[in-house]
Amino acid sequence: MIVLAVDLGGSHATCALVAGTAILKQESFRLAPGASFGAVLPKIEVVLRRLLEQVPSGVDCRGIGFGFCGLVDPIQSRIVSTNGKYDDACDIDLNVWAHDRFGLALRLENDARLALLGECLAGAGAGSGDAVMMTLGTGVGGAAMIGGKLLHGKHFQAGCLGGHFVVNWRGRACTCGNRGCIEAEASGWSLPLLCREHPLFPSSALAAFSEINFEDLFRLAAQGDACAINIREECVEVWAAGCVTMIHAYDPDVLIVGGGVMKSADQVLPRLQAHVERYAWTPWGKVRVRAAELSDAAPLIGAVSLFERDSR
Ligand SMILES: [Zn+2]
């Protein structure tokens, strides 16, 4: 089965022609900061037309599998909530767009759920129908699959808000309005706040950076910077606590960790696995903690299975 796949994130869009679990062609482009959904769609259309020309003759393209970085209703293929990005997206009917522009059916899903689908088809979760994913990046994302089906919930937010599990109820204010969420305590956006509040920060090499990210933090920690080591330890503990909560909430047999932080997987993953083995209450056995394997390809591969009825 050949499908056109779209993965729309906050800063990039990727379009691909996907057959089964193989990406035949792929094109990405950067989006202008603050671009509206209405402004991005024509650019996606141009790329999809180019990709359609590459469909082998005699083969039908099944449709467009669209991953979106917000809450979506996959039954109606409708964007429900956008959290500040693409505020016009809730008013645009993608079904009509796909039909009018391409004569194709459209399936819409949240991008983190598509990434989990992809990893379960051809990556770190292959062979498992009971998996959860936690992505550690600018924010902390999540998705859950139970019994081979993505978890959606009545309002389509089940499994997606793992980054807002509270790990410190007296903690830092979060963008969601709560306090002490995983994201507020250890994520790309909260990392500079953590650093500046740390008593060793003024004497740390971190103080020289105008923008602090996890790549620099892990590098300095590996070089022995005391402040960076302390903050790294704190963040890993927050994520580890989050992993246990994800496991208690969704009963998976594999927990997949993705996102930019996994560039330093050697400093993170063994600690998460050890914490999970010690603290997760799983009398049936041990949850495997795995690094995501497919990176940016995961949501594109996941988009194909939106057209297989049993994954909805
Ligand atoms: Zn929150």
PDB file of C-alpha atoms and ligand atoms in Angstrom:
ATOM      1  CA  MET A   1       0.000   0.000   0.000  1.00  0.00           C
ATOM      2  CA  ILE A   2       1.335   3.431  -0.969  1.00  0.00           C
ATOM      3  CA  VAL A   3       0.393   6.478   1.061  1.00  0.00           C
ATOM      4  CA  LEU A   4       1.350  10.148   1.047  1.00  0.00           C
ATOM      5  CA  ALA A   5       2.522  11.036   4.547  1.00  0.00           C
ATOM      6  CA  VAL A   6       2.756  14.497   6.104  1.00  0.00           C
ATOM      7  CA  ASP A   7       4.399  15.302   9.427  1.00  0.00           C
ATOM      8  CA  LEU A   8       3.754  18.899  10.436  1.00  0.00           C
ATOM      9  CA  GLY A   9       5.758  20.094  13.416  1.00  0.00           C
ATOM     10  CA  GLY A  10       6.261  23.551  14.885  1.00  0.00           C
ATOM     11  CA  SER A  11       9.259  24.494  12.756  1.00  0.00           C
ATOM     12  CA  HIS A  12       9.397  21.922   9.942  1.00  0.00           C
ATOM     13  CA  ALA A  13       7.086  20.031   7.627  1.00  0.00           C
ATOM     14  CA  THR A  14       8.057  16.696   6.105  1.00  0.00           C
ATOM     15  CA  CYS A  15       6.193  15.010   3.277  1.00  0.00           C
ATOM     16  CA  ALA A  16       6.902  11.503   2.038  1.00  0.00           C
ATOM     17  CA  LEU A  17       5.791   8.755  -0.257  1.00  0.00           C
ATOM     18  CA  VAL A  18       5.618   5.618   1.859  1.00  0.00           C
ATOM     19  CA  ALA A  19       5.062   2.013   0.814  1.00  0.00           C
ATOM     20  CA  GLY A  20       4.484  -0.303   3.762  1.00  0.00           C
ATOM     21  CA  THR A  21       7.367   0.501   6.107  1.00  0.00           C
ATOM     22  CA  ALA A  22       9.646   1.870   3.384  1.00  0.00           C
ATOM     23  CA  ILE A  23       9.993   5.584   2.649  1.00  0.00           C
ATOM     24  CA  LEU A  24      10.346   5.868  -1.124  1.00  0.00           C
ATOM     25  CA  LYS A  25      10.815   9.641  -1.341  1.00  0.00           C
ATOM     26  CA  GLN A  26      10.907  12.366   1.252  1.00  0.00           C
ATOM     27  CA  GLU A  27      11.060  16.172   1.280  1.00  0.00           C
ATOM     28  CA  SER A  28      11.306  18.498   4.263  1.00  0.00           C
ATOM     29  CA  PHE A  29      11.089  22.238   4.486  1.00  0.00           C
ATOM     30  CA  ARG A  30      11.466  24.808   7.211  1.00  0.00           C
ATOM     31  CA  LEU A  31       8.465  26.937   8.142  1.00  0.00           C
ATOM     32  CA  ALA A  32       8.510  30.664   8.727  1.00  0.00           C
ATOM     33  CA  PRO A  33       8.133  31.477  12.439  1.00  0.00           C
ATOM     34  CA  GLY A  34       4.492  32.213  13.237  1.00  0.00           C
ATOM     35  CA  ALA A  35       3.259  30.861   9.889  1.00  0.00           C
ATOM     36  CA  SER A  36      -0.467  30.124   9.861  1.00  0.00           C
ATOM     37  CA  PHE A  37      -1.844  26.704   8.936  1.00  0.00           C
ATOM     38  CA  GLY A  38      -3.573  28.331   5.958  1.00  0.00           C
ATOM     39  CA  ALA A  39      -0.178  29.600   4.736  1.00  0.00           C
ATOM     40  CA  VAL A  40       1.557  26.243   5.223  1.00  0.00           C
ATOM     41  CA  LEU A  41      -1.020  24.078   3.411  1.00  0.00           C
ATOM     42  CA  PRO A  42      -0.285  25.396  -0.131  1.00  0.00           C
ATOM     43  CA  LYS A  43       3.425  24.633   0.419  1.00  0.00           C
ATOM     44  CA  ILE A  44       2.559  21.093   1.516  1.00  0.00           C
ATOM     45  CA  GLU A  45       0.335  20.760  -1.542  1.00  0.00           C
ATOM     46  CA  VAL A  46       3.192  21.630  -3.909  1.00  0.00           C
ATOM     47  CA  VAL A  47       5.459  18.996  -2.340  1.00  0.00           C
ATOM     48  CA  LEU A  48       2.737  16.337  -2.290  1.00  0.00           C
ATOM     49  CA  ARG A  49       2.065  16.906  -6.006  1.00  0.00           C
ATOM     50  CA  ARG A  50       5.750  16.359  -6.706  1.00  0.00           C
ATOM     51  CA  LEU A  51       5.694  13.145  -4.691  1.00  0.00           C
ATOM     52  CA  LEU A  52       2.521  11.916  -6.394  1.00  0.00           C
ATOM     53  CA  GLU A  53       4.337  12.055  -9.722  1.00  0.00           C
ATOM     54  CA  GLN A  54       6.724   9.439  -8.326  1.00  0.00           C
ATOM     55  CA  VAL A  55       4.001   6.862  -7.635  1.00  0.00           C
ATOM     56  CA  PRO A  56       4.823   3.874  -9.838  1.00  0.00           C
ATOM     57  CA  SER A  57       2.408   3.466 -12.760  1.00  0.00           C
ATOM     58  CA  GLY A  58      -0.376   1.031 -12.120  1.00  0.00           C
ATOM     59  CA  VAL A  59      -0.210   1.596  -8.350  1.00  0.00           C
ATOM     60  CA  ASP A  60      -2.929   3.527  -6.540  1.00  0.00           C
ATOM     61  CA  CYS A  61      -2.085   6.005  -3.806  1.00  0.00           C
ATOM     62  CA  ARG A  62      -4.368   5.081  -0.944  1.00  0.00           C
ATOM     63  CA  GLY A  63      -4.611   8.551   0.597  1.00  0.00           C
ATOM     64  CA  ILE A  64      -2.921  11.172   2.739  1.00  0.00           C
ATOM     65  CA  GLY A  65      -1.861  10.284   6.296  1.00  0.00           C
ATOM     66  CA  PHE A  66      -1.401  13.569   8.128  1.00  0.00           C
ATOM     67  CA  GLY A  67       0.428  13.959  11.439  1.00  0.00           C
ATOM     68  CA  PHE A  68      -0.241  17.199  13.321  1.00  0.00           C
ATOM     69  CA  CYS A  69       1.482  18.671  16.373  1.00  0.00           C
ATOM     70  CA  GLY A  70      -1.690  19.235  18.408  1.00  0.00           C
ATOM     71  CA  LEU A  71      -4.795  17.495  19.663  1.00  0.00           C
ATOM     72  CA  VAL A  72      -6.819  15.954  16.842  1.00  0.00           C
ATOM     73  CA  ASP A  73     -10.057  14.031  16.397  1.00  0.00           C
ATOM     74  CA  PRO A  74      -8.949  11.121  14.185  1.00  0.00           C
ATOM     75  CA  ILE A  75     -12.535   9.940  13.639  1.00  0.00           C
ATOM     76  CA  GLN A  76     -13.656  13.176  11.963  1.00  0.00           C
ATOM     77  CA  SER A  77     -10.099  14.063  10.824  1.00  0.00           C
ATOM     78  CA  ARG A  78     -10.442  17.397  12.600  1.00  0.00           C
ATOM     79  CA  ILE A  79      -7.863  19.448  14.495  1.00  0.00           C
ATOM     80  CA  VAL A  80      -9.231  20.079  17.977  1.00  0.00           C
ATOM     81  CA  SER A  81      -6.643  22.206  19.785  1.00  0.00           C
ATOM     82  CA  THR A  82      -3.339  23.771  18.750  1.00  0.00           C
ATOM     83  CA  ASN A  83      -1.762  25.252  21.899  1.00  0.00           C
ATOM     84  CA  GLY A  84      -0.651  28.508  20.313  1.00  0.00           C
ATOM     85  CA  LYS A  85       0.632  27.144  16.967  1.00  0.00           C
ATOM     86  CA  TYR A  86      -1.501  27.244  13.802  1.00  0.00           C
ATOM     87  CA  ASP A  87      -4.478  28.775  15.611  1.00  0.00           C
ATOM     88  CA  ASP A  88      -6.437  28.806  12.338  1.00  0.00           C
ATOM     89  CA  ALA A  89      -6.099  25.023  11.916  1.00  0.00           C
ATOM     90  CA  CYS A  90      -9.278  24.161  13.866  1.00  0.00           C
ATOM     91  CA  ASP A  91     -11.347  26.007  11.243  1.00  0.00           C
ATOM     92  CA  ILE A  92      -9.841  24.268   8.201  1.00  0.00           C
ATOM     93  CA  ASP A  93     -11.472  21.077   6.920  1.00  0.00           C
ATOM     94  CA  LEU A  94      -8.626  18.838   5.821  1.00  0.00           C
ATOM     95  CA  ASN A  95     -11.007  16.223   4.405  1.00  0.00           C
ATOM     96  CA  VAL A  96     -12.320  18.799   1.939  1.00  0.00           C
ATOM     97  CA  TRP A  97      -8.783  19.983   1.197  1.00  0.00           C
ATOM     98  CA  ALA A  98      -7.539  16.453   0.409  1.00  0.00           C
ATOM     99  CA  HIS A  99     -10.616  15.646  -1.670  1.00  0.00           C
ATOM    100  CA  ASP A 100     -10.700  18.890  -3.643  1.00  0.00           C
ATOM    101  CA  ARG A 101      -6.973  19.174  -4.263  1.00  0.00           C
ATOM    102  CA  PHE A 102      -6.030  15.536  -4.759  1.00  0.00           C
ATOM    103  CA  GLY A 103      -9.229  13.443  -4.926  1.00  0.00           C
ATOM    104  CA  LEU A 104      -7.775  11.447  -2.046  1.00  0.00           C
ATOM    105  CA  ALA A 105      -9.018  10.314   1.355  1.00  0.00           C
ATOM    106  CA  LEU A 106      -7.345  11.804   4.415  1.00  0.00           C
ATOM    107  CA  ARG A 107      -6.541  10.366   7.831  1.00  0.00           C
ATOM    108  CA  LEU A 108      -5.396  12.692  10.590  1.00  0.00           C
ATOM    109  CA  GLU A 109      -3.577  11.820  13.790  1.00  0.00           C
ATOM    110  CA  ASN A 110      -1.482  13.467  16.492  1.00  0.00           C
ATOM    111  CA  ASP A 111       2.219  13.368  15.542  1.00  0.00           C
ATOM    112  CA  ALA A 112       3.398  11.645  18.754  1.00  0.00           C
ATOM    113  CA  ARG A 113       0.823   8.880  18.260  1.00  0.00           C
ATOM    114  CA  LEU A 114       2.006   8.439  14.680  1.00  0.00           C
ATOM    115  CA  ALA A 115       5.607   8.172  15.899  1.00  0.00           C
ATOM    116  CA  LEU A 116       4.568   5.435  18.331  1.00  0.00           C
ATOM    117  CA  LEU A 117       2.687   3.640  15.544  1.00  0.00           C
ATOM    118  CA  GLY A 118       5.798   3.780  13.376  1.00  0.00           C
ATOM    119  CA  GLU A 119       8.078   2.512  16.142  1.00  0.00           C
ATOM    120  CA  CYS A 120       5.678  -0.361  16.831  1.00  0.00           C
ATOM    121  CA  LEU A 121       5.620  -1.291  13.138  1.00  0.00           C
ATOM    122  CA  ALA A 122       9.308  -1.125  12.315  1.00  0.00           C
ATOM    123  CA  GLY A 123      11.321   0.247  15.246  1.00  0.00           C
ATOM    124  CA  ALA A 124      11.910  -0.080  18.977  1.00  0.00           C
ATOM    125  CA  GLY A 125       8.402  -1.382  19.655  1.00  0.00           C
ATOM    126  CA  ALA A 126       8.277  -3.934  16.825  1.00  0.00           C
ATOM    127  CA  GLY A 127       6.327  -6.983  17.889  1.00  0.00           C
ATOM    128  CA  SER A 128       4.582  -5.221  20.776  1.00  0.00           C
ATOM    129  CA  GLY A 129       1.012  -3.978  20.841  1.00  0.00           C
ATOM    130  CA  ASP A 130       1.395  -2.607  24.356  1.00  0.00           C
ATOM    131  CA  ALA A 131       3.839   0.254  24.252  1.00  0.00           C
ATOM    132  CA  VAL A 132       4.187   3.800  25.480  1.00  0.00           C
ATOM    133  CA  MET A 133       6.415   6.513  24.094  1.00  0.00           C
ATOM    134  CA  MET A 134       7.941   9.499  25.829  1.00  0.00           C
ATOM    135  CA  THR A 135       9.679  12.129  23.694  1.00  0.00           C
ATOM    136  CA  LEU A 136      12.172  14.351  25.488  1.00  0.00           C
ATOM    137  CA  GLY A 137      12.730  17.567  23.585  1.00  0.00           C
ATOM    138  CA  THR A 138      11.639  21.205  23.830  1.00  0.00           C
ATOM    139  CA  GLY A 139       8.569  19.801  25.543  1.00  0.00           C
ATOM    140  CA  VAL A 140       7.825  16.279  26.729  1.00  0.00           C
ATOM    141  CA  GLY A 141       5.401  14.381  24.502  1.00  0.00           C
ATOM    142  CA  GLY A 142       3.769  11.035  24.796  1.00  0.00           C
ATOM    143  CA  ALA A 143       1.472   8.418  23.350  1.00  0.00           C
ATOM    144  CA  ALA A 144       0.148   5.057  24.446  1.00  0.00           C
ATOM    145  CA  MET A 145      -0.855   1.886  22.638  1.00  0.00           C
ATOM    146  CA  ILE A 146      -2.878  -0.781  24.427  1.00  0.00           C
ATOM    147  CA  GLY A 147      -3.728  -4.125  22.858  1.00  0.00           C
ATOM    148  CA  GLY A 148      -2.477  -2.951  19.458  1.00  0.00           C
ATOM    149  CA  LYS A 149      -4.655   0.183  19.440  1.00  0.00           C
ATOM    150  CA  LEU A 150      -3.646   3.750  20.028  1.00  0.00           C
ATOM    151  CA  LEU A 151      -5.251   5.217  23.122  1.00  0.00           C
ATOM    152  CA  HIS A 152      -7.413   8.252  22.305  1.00  0.00           C
ATOM    153  CA  GLY A 153     -10.024   8.765  25.021  1.00  0.00           C
ATOM    154  CA  LYS A 154     -13.343  10.567  24.785  1.00  0.00           C
ATOM    155  CA  HIS A 155     -11.737  13.951  24.112  1.00  0.00           C
ATOM    156  CA  PHE A 156      -8.773  12.583  22.113  1.00  0.00           C
ATOM    157  CA  GLN A 157      -6.163  13.575  24.691  1.00  0.00           C
ATOM    158  CA  ALA A 158      -5.572  10.214  26.405  1.00  0.00           C
ATOM    159  CA  GLY A 159      -1.919   9.215  26.416  1.00  0.00           C
ATOM    160  CA  CYS A 160      -0.774  12.502  24.865  1.00  0.00           C
ATOM    161  CA  LEU A 161      -0.306  14.520  28.019  1.00  0.00           C
ATOM    162  CA  GLY A 162       2.401  12.454  29.712  1.00  0.00           C
ATOM    163  CA  GLY A 163       4.625  15.542  29.784  1.00  0.00           C
ATOM    164  CA  HIS A 164       2.111  17.041  32.177  1.00  0.00           C
ATOM    165  CA  PHE A 165       2.177  14.232  34.721  1.00  0.00           C
ATOM    166  CA  VAL A 166       3.081  15.964  37.988  1.00  0.00           C
ATOM    167  CA  VAL A 167       6.371  14.856  39.538  1.00  0.00           C
ATOM    168  CA  ASN A 168       6.675  17.730  42.041  1.00  0.00           C
ATOM    169  CA  TRP A 169       3.396  19.201  43.218  1.00  0.00           C
ATOM    170  CA  ARG A 170       5.163  22.227  44.731  1.00  0.00           C
ATOM    171  CA  GLY A 171       7.330  22.632  41.656  1.00  0.00           C
ATOM    172  CA  ARG A 172       7.873  25.101  38.853  1.00  0.00           C
ATOM    173  CA  ALA A 173       4.944  26.706  36.986  1.00  0.00           C
ATOM    174  CA  CYS A 174       4.127  24.907  33.722  1.00  0.00           C
ATOM    175  CA  THR A 175       2.777  26.259  30.430  1.00  0.00           C
ATOM    176  CA  CYS A 176      -0.398  24.215  31.019  1.00  0.00           C
ATOM    177  CA  GLY A 177      -1.280  26.189  34.169  1.00  0.00           C
ATOM    178  CA  ASN A 178      -0.331  23.402  36.590  1.00  0.00           C
ATOM    179  CA  ARG A 179       2.831  23.099  38.710  1.00  0.00           C
ATOM    180  CA  GLY A 180       5.659  20.588  38.754  1.00  0.00           C
ATOM    181  CA  CYS A 181       4.809  18.762  35.500  1.00  0.00           C
ATOM    182  CA  ILE A 182       7.610  16.665  33.956  1.00  0.00           C
ATOM    183  CA  GLU A 183       7.944  19.380  31.301  1.00  0.00           C
ATOM    184  CA  ALA A 184       8.227  22.177  33.843  1.00  0.00           C
ATOM    185  CA  GLU A 185      10.865  20.263  35.830  1.00  0.00           C
ATOM    186  CA  ALA A 186      13.012  18.894  32.973  1.00  0.00           C
ATOM    187  CA  SER A 187      12.535  19.850  29.332  1.00  0.00           C
ATOM    188  CA  GLY A 188      14.164  21.987  26.667  1.00  0.00           C
ATOM    189  CA  TRP A 189      12.091  25.024  27.528  1.00  0.00           C
ATOM    190  CA  SER A 190      12.536  24.769  31.299  1.00  0.00           C
ATOM    191  CA  LEU A 191      16.252  23.862  31.211  1.00  0.00           C
ATOM    192  CA  PRO A 192      17.506  27.500  31.128  1.00  0.00           C
ATOM    193  CA  LEU A 193      15.343  28.254  34.181  1.00  0.00           C
ATOM    194  CA  LEU A 194      16.753  25.253  36.054  1.00  0.00           C
ATOM    195  CA  CYS A 195      20.292  26.316  35.223  1.00  0.00           C
ATOM    196  CA  ARG A 196      19.929  29.937  36.257  1.00  0.00           C
ATOM    197  CA  GLU A 197      18.392  28.955  39.593  1.00  0.00           C
ATOM    198  CA  HIS A 198      21.242  26.563  40.409  1.00  0.00           C
ATOM    199  CA  PRO A 199      23.689  27.835  43.102  1.00  0.00           C
ATOM    200  CA  LEU A 200      26.728  26.633  41.089  1.00  0.00           C
ATOM    201  CA  PHE A 201      25.569  28.299  37.852  1.00  0.00           C
ATOM    202  CA  PRO A 202      27.665  31.509  38.130  1.00  0.00           C
ATOM    203  CA  SER A 203      30.890  29.451  38.300  1.00  0.00           C
ATOM    204  CA  SER A 204      29.790  26.929  35.627  1.00  0.00           C
ATOM    205  CA  ALA A 205      30.759  26.946  31.949  1.00  0.00           C
ATOM    206  CA  LEU A 206      26.987  26.971  31.348  1.00  0.00           C
ATOM    207  CA  ALA A 207      26.906  30.644  32.343  1.00  0.00           C
ATOM    208  CA  ALA A 208      28.737  31.538  29.099  1.00  0.00           C
ATOM    209  CA  PHE A 209      25.925  30.206  26.884  1.00  0.00           C
ATOM    210  CA  SER A 210      23.271  32.606  25.607  1.00  0.00           C
ATOM    211  CA  GLU A 211      20.978  29.631  24.946  1.00  0.00           C
ATOM    212  CA  ILE A 212      21.336  26.429  26.950  1.00  0.00           C
ATOM    213  CA  ASN A 213      20.273  23.093  25.471  1.00  0.00           C
ATOM    214  CA  PHE A 214      20.592  19.477  26.575  1.00  0.00           C
ATOM    215  CA  GLU A 215      23.359  18.713  24.091  1.00  0.00           C
ATOM    216  CA  ASP A 216      25.619  21.317  25.733  1.00  0.00           C
ATOM    217  CA  LEU A 217      24.505  20.291  29.215  1.00  0.00           C
ATOM    218  CA  PHE A 218      25.372  16.613  28.655  1.00  0.00           C
ATOM    219  CA  ARG A 219      28.687  17.491  27.038  1.00  0.00           C
ATOM    220  CA  LEU A 220      29.724  19.706  29.960  1.00  0.00           C
ATOM    221  CA  ALA A 221      28.530  17.080  32.449  1.00  0.00           C
ATOM    222  CA  ALA A 222      30.680  14.458  30.706  1.00  0.00           C
ATOM    223  CA  GLN A 223      33.628  16.882  31.037  1.00  0.00           C
ATOM    224  CA  GLY A 224      33.054  17.118  34.801  1.00  0.00           C
ATOM    225  CA  ASP A 225      31.268  20.488  35.172  1.00  0.00           C
ATOM    226  CA  ALA A 226      29.715  20.179  38.662  1.00  0.00           C
ATOM    227  CA  CYS A 227      26.648  22.328  37.891  1.00  0.00           C
ATOM    228  CA  ALA A 228      25.960  20.455  34.644  1.00  0.00           C
ATOM    229  CA  ILE A 229      26.329  17.102  36.439  1.00  0.00           C
ATOM    230  CA  ASN A 230      23.857  18.150  39.154  1.00  0.00           C
ATOM    231  CA  ILE A 231      21.285  19.382  36.654  1.00  0.00           C
ATOM    232  CA  ARG A 232      21.710  16.297  34.454  1.00  0.00           C
ATOM    233  CA  GLU A 233      21.105  14.069  37.494  1.00  0.00           C
ATOM    234  CA  GLU A 234      18.040  16.067  38.465  1.00  0.00           C
ATOM    235  CA  CYS A 235      16.582  15.853  34.941  1.00  0.00           C
ATOM    236  CA  VAL A 236      17.229  12.119  34.646  1.00  0.00           C
ATOM    237  CA  GLU A 237      15.462  11.591  37.985  1.00  0.00           C
ATOM    238  CA  VAL A 238      12.462  13.589  36.760  1.00  0.00           C
ATOM    239  CA  TRP A 239      12.254  11.552  33.536  1.00  0.00           C
ATOM    240  CA  ALA A 240      12.725   8.310  35.462  1.00  0.00           C
ATOM    241  CA  ALA A 241       9.836   9.216  37.764  1.00  0.00           C
ATOM    242  CA  GLY A 242       7.808  10.043  34.643  1.00  0.00           C
ATOM    243  CA  CYS A 243       8.619   6.644  33.123  1.00  0.00           C
ATOM    244  CA  VAL A 244       7.288   4.829  36.174  1.00  0.00           C
ATOM    245  CA  THR A 245       4.104   6.905  36.082  1.00  0.00           C
ATOM    246  CA  MET A 246       3.634   6.139  32.371  1.00  0.00           C
ATOM    247  CA  ILE A 247       4.042   2.436  33.128  1.00  0.00           C
ATOM    248  CA  HIS A 248       1.581   2.540  36.028  1.00  0.00           C
ATOM    249  CA  ALA A 249      -0.916   4.428  33.877  1.00  0.00           C
ATOM    250  CA  TYR A 250      -0.804   2.331  30.696  1.00  0.00           C
ATOM    251  CA  ASP A 251       0.574  -1.148  31.536  1.00  0.00           C
ATOM    252  CA  PRO A 252       2.997  -1.495  28.611  1.00  0.00           C
ATOM    253  CA  ASP A 253       5.674  -4.111  28.074  1.00  0.00           C
ATOM    254  CA  VAL A 254       7.952  -1.656  26.309  1.00  0.00           C
ATOM    255  CA  LEU A 255       8.621   2.019  26.962  1.00  0.00           C
ATOM    256  CA  ILE A 256      10.182   3.880  24.041  1.00  0.00           C
ATOM    257  CA  VAL A 257      12.119   7.060  24.715  1.00  0.00           C
ATOM    258  CA  GLY A 258      12.655   9.472  21.831  1.00  0.00           C
ATOM    259  CA  GLY A 259      13.399  13.142  21.185  1.00  0.00           C
ATOM    260  CA  GLY A 260      16.568  15.215  20.969  1.00  0.00           C
ATOM    261  CA  VAL A 261      17.758  14.174  24.439  1.00  0.00           C
ATOM    262  CA  MET A 262      18.332  10.660  23.087  1.00  0.00           C
ATOM    263  CA  LYS A 263      21.457  11.963  21.312  1.00  0.00           C
ATOM    264  CA  SER A 264      22.905  11.379  24.790  1.00  0.00           C
ATOM    265  CA  ALA A 265      21.114   8.055  25.261  1.00  0.00           C
ATOM    266  CA  ASP A 266      24.201   6.507  26.882  1.00  0.00           C
ATOM    267  CA  GLN A 267      23.900   8.981  29.775  1.00  0.00           C
ATOM    268  CA  VAL A 268      20.153   8.574  30.135  1.00  0.00           C
ATOM    269  CA  LEU A 269      18.754   5.214  29.064  1.00  0.00           C
ATOM    270  CA  PRO A 270      20.564   2.843  31.488  1.00  0.00           C
ATOM    271  CA  ARG A 271      19.483   5.069  34.382  1.00  0.00           C
ATOM    272  CA  LEU A 272      15.858   5.035  33.246  1.00  0.00           C
ATOM    273  CA  GLN A 273      15.930   1.242  32.871  1.00  0.00           C
ATOM    274  CA  ALA A 274      17.454   0.807  36.366  1.00  0.00           C
ATOM    275  CA  HIS A 275      14.870   3.147  37.929  1.00  0.00           C
ATOM    276  CA  VAL A 276      12.011   1.388  36.182  1.00  0.00           C
ATOM    277  CA  GLU A 277      13.248  -2.026  37.310  1.00  0.00           C
ATOM    278  CA  ARG A 278      13.498  -0.805  40.881  1.00  0.00           C
ATOM    279  CA  TYR A 279      10.338   1.285  41.225  1.00  0.00           C
ATOM    280  CA  ALA A 280       7.701   0.244  38.672  1.00  0.00           C
ATOM    281  CA  TRP A 281       5.133  -2.100  40.166  1.00  0.00           C
ATOM    282  CA  THR A 282       4.996  -4.772  37.462  1.00  0.00           C
ATOM    283  CA  PRO A 283       4.692  -8.199  39.143  1.00  0.00           C
ATOM    284  CA  TRP A 284       4.410  -9.855  35.703  1.00  0.00           C
ATOM    285  CA  GLY A 285       8.001  -8.961  34.763  1.00  0.00           C
ATOM    286  CA  LYS A 286      10.189  -6.046  33.647  1.00  0.00           C
ATOM    287  CA  VAL A 287       9.254  -3.297  31.219  1.00  0.00           C
ATOM    288  CA  ARG A 288      11.901  -2.887  28.517  1.00  0.00           C
ATOM    289  CA  VAL A 289      13.099   0.700  28.153  1.00  0.00           C
ATOM    290  CA  ARG A 290      14.270   1.269  24.584  1.00  0.00           C
ATOM    291  CA  ALA A 291      15.594   4.246  22.614  1.00  0.00           C
ATOM    292  CA  ALA A 292      13.448   5.165  19.612  1.00  0.00           C
ATOM    293  CA  GLU A 293      15.015   3.786  16.437  1.00  0.00           C
ATOM    294  CA  LEU A 294      13.318   5.543  13.543  1.00  0.00           C
ATOM    295  CA  SER A 295      13.812   9.182  14.500  1.00  0.00           C
ATOM    296  CA  ASP A 296      11.940  11.525  12.102  1.00  0.00           C
ATOM    297  CA  ALA A 297      10.844   8.606   9.923  1.00  0.00           C
ATOM    298  CA  ALA A 298       8.608   7.148  12.655  1.00  0.00           C
ATOM    299  CA  PRO A 299       5.509   9.335  12.090  1.00  0.00           C
ATOM    300  CA  LEU A 300       5.801   8.924   8.307  1.00  0.00           C
ATOM    301  CA  ILE A 301       5.837   5.133   8.581  1.00  0.00           C
ATOM    302  CA  GLY A 302       3.051   5.312  11.175  1.00  0.00           C
ATOM    303  CA  ALA A 303       0.896   7.289   8.730  1.00  0.00           C
ATOM    304  CA  VAL A 304       0.507   4.230   6.501  1.00  0.00           C
ATOM    305  CA  SER A 305      -1.211   2.222   9.192  1.00  0.00           C
ATOM    306  CA  LEU A 306      -3.906   4.894   9.567  1.00  0.00           C
ATOM    307  CA  PHE A 307      -5.341   3.282   6.471  1.00  0.00           C
ATOM    308  CA  GLU A 308      -5.487  -0.134   8.111  1.00  0.00           C
ATOM    309  CA  ARG A 309      -8.740  -0.365   9.920  1.00  0.00           C
ATOM    310  CA  ASP A 310      -7.555  -2.260  12.990  1.00  0.00           C
ATOM    311  CA  SER A 311      -5.160   0.491  14.093  1.00  0.00           C
ATOM    312  CA  ARG A 312      -7.878   3.140  14.492  1.00  0.00           C
TER     313      ARG A 312
HETATM  314 ZN    ZN B   1       2.058  21.021  32.573  1.00  0.00          ZN
END
